[in-house]
Tab-separated table of C-alpha atoms in Angstrom:
chain	number	residue	atom	x	y	z
A	1135	MET	CA	53.062	-40.446	-28.060
A	1136	PRO	CA	54.620	-38.098	-25.378
A	1137	VAL	CA	53.374	-38.367	-21.789
A	1138	TYR	CA	52.016	-34.613	-21.618
A	1139	VAL	CA	50.005	-35.273	-24.808
A	1140	LEU	CA	48.476	-38.337	-23.120
A	1141	ALA	CA	47.771	-36.565	-19.975
A	1142	PHE	CA	46.343	-33.448	-21.670
A	1143	GLY	CA	43.938	-35.804	-23.663
A	1144	VAL	CA	42.580	-37.414	-20.389
A	1145	ALA	CA	42.374	-33.952	-18.530
A	1146	PHE	CA	40.733	-32.337	-21.567
A	1147	SER	CA	38.073	-35.159	-21.763
A	1148	PHE	CA	37.393	-34.916	-18.046
A	1149	PHE	CA	36.990	-31.422	-17.682
A	1150	MET	CA	34.684	-31.450	-20.735
A	1151	PHE	CA	32.163	-33.393	-18.532
A	1152	VAL	CA	33.026	-31.508	-15.223
A	1153	ILE	CA	32.914	-27.798	-16.242
A	1154	PRO	CA	28.940	-26.857	-15.805
A	1155	SER	CA	29.107	-24.611	-18.814
A	1156	LYS	CA	26.427	-25.130	-21.647
A	1157	SER	CA	28.877	-23.653	-24.139
A	1158	PHE	CA	31.483	-25.662	-26.017
A	1159	ILE	CA	33.719	-22.759	-26.917
A	1160	THR	CA	33.786	-21.677	-22.961
A	1161	LYS	CA	34.752	-25.339	-22.150
A	1162	VAL	CA	37.401	-25.533	-24.868
A	1163	ILE	CA	39.128	-22.062	-23.639
A	1164	PHE	CA	38.971	-23.024	-19.933
A	1165	CYS	CA	40.783	-26.640	-20.799
A	1166	ILE	CA	43.387	-24.821	-22.860
A	1167	GLY	CA	44.137	-22.437	-19.967
A	1168	LEU	CA	44.104	-25.106	-17.500
A	1169	SER	CA	46.569	-27.208	-19.278
A	1170	ALA	CA	48.533	-24.221	-19.908
A	1171	ALA	CA	48.766	-23.410	-16.053
A	1172	ALA	CA	49.508	-26.979	-15.329
A	1173	ASN	CA	52.521	-27.092	-17.731
A	1174	LEU	CA	53.872	-23.859	-16.162
A	1175	LEU	CA	53.593	-25.449	-12.782
A	1176	PHE	CA	55.519	-28.416	-14.071
A	1177	VAL	CA	58.359	-25.993	-15.570
A	1178	ILE	CA	58.629	-24.187	-12.211
A	1179	PHE	CA	58.213	-27.271	-9.819
A	1180	ALA	CA	60.014	-29.901	-11.475
A	1181	PRO	CA	62.101	-28.257	-14.380
A	1182	ASP	CA	64.644	-31.456	-15.044
A	1183	TRP	CA	61.496	-33.502	-15.369
A	1184	ALA	CA	59.570	-31.154	-17.461
A	1185	MET	CA	62.537	-30.858	-19.782
A	1186	ALA	CA	63.007	-34.352	-20.046
A	1187	VAL	CA	59.272	-35.004	-21.025
A	1188	LEU	CA	59.174	-31.989	-23.366
A	1189	GLY	CA	62.314	-33.191	-24.958
A	1190	GLY	CA	61.215	-36.452	-25.450
A	1191	SER	CA	64.203	-38.209	-23.845
């Protein structure tokens, strides 16, 4: 299992509890947006590491 998939799973379950919204859909959308932002930051600030992780090497 790639590292980023594991990290997404941990972050997803964490934020599902933390986000104070009663709506499940809102939580899902928020989590997806948050993980997308995190991935973008990885690509910007650590391109070599991000490519290695995304490439699976």
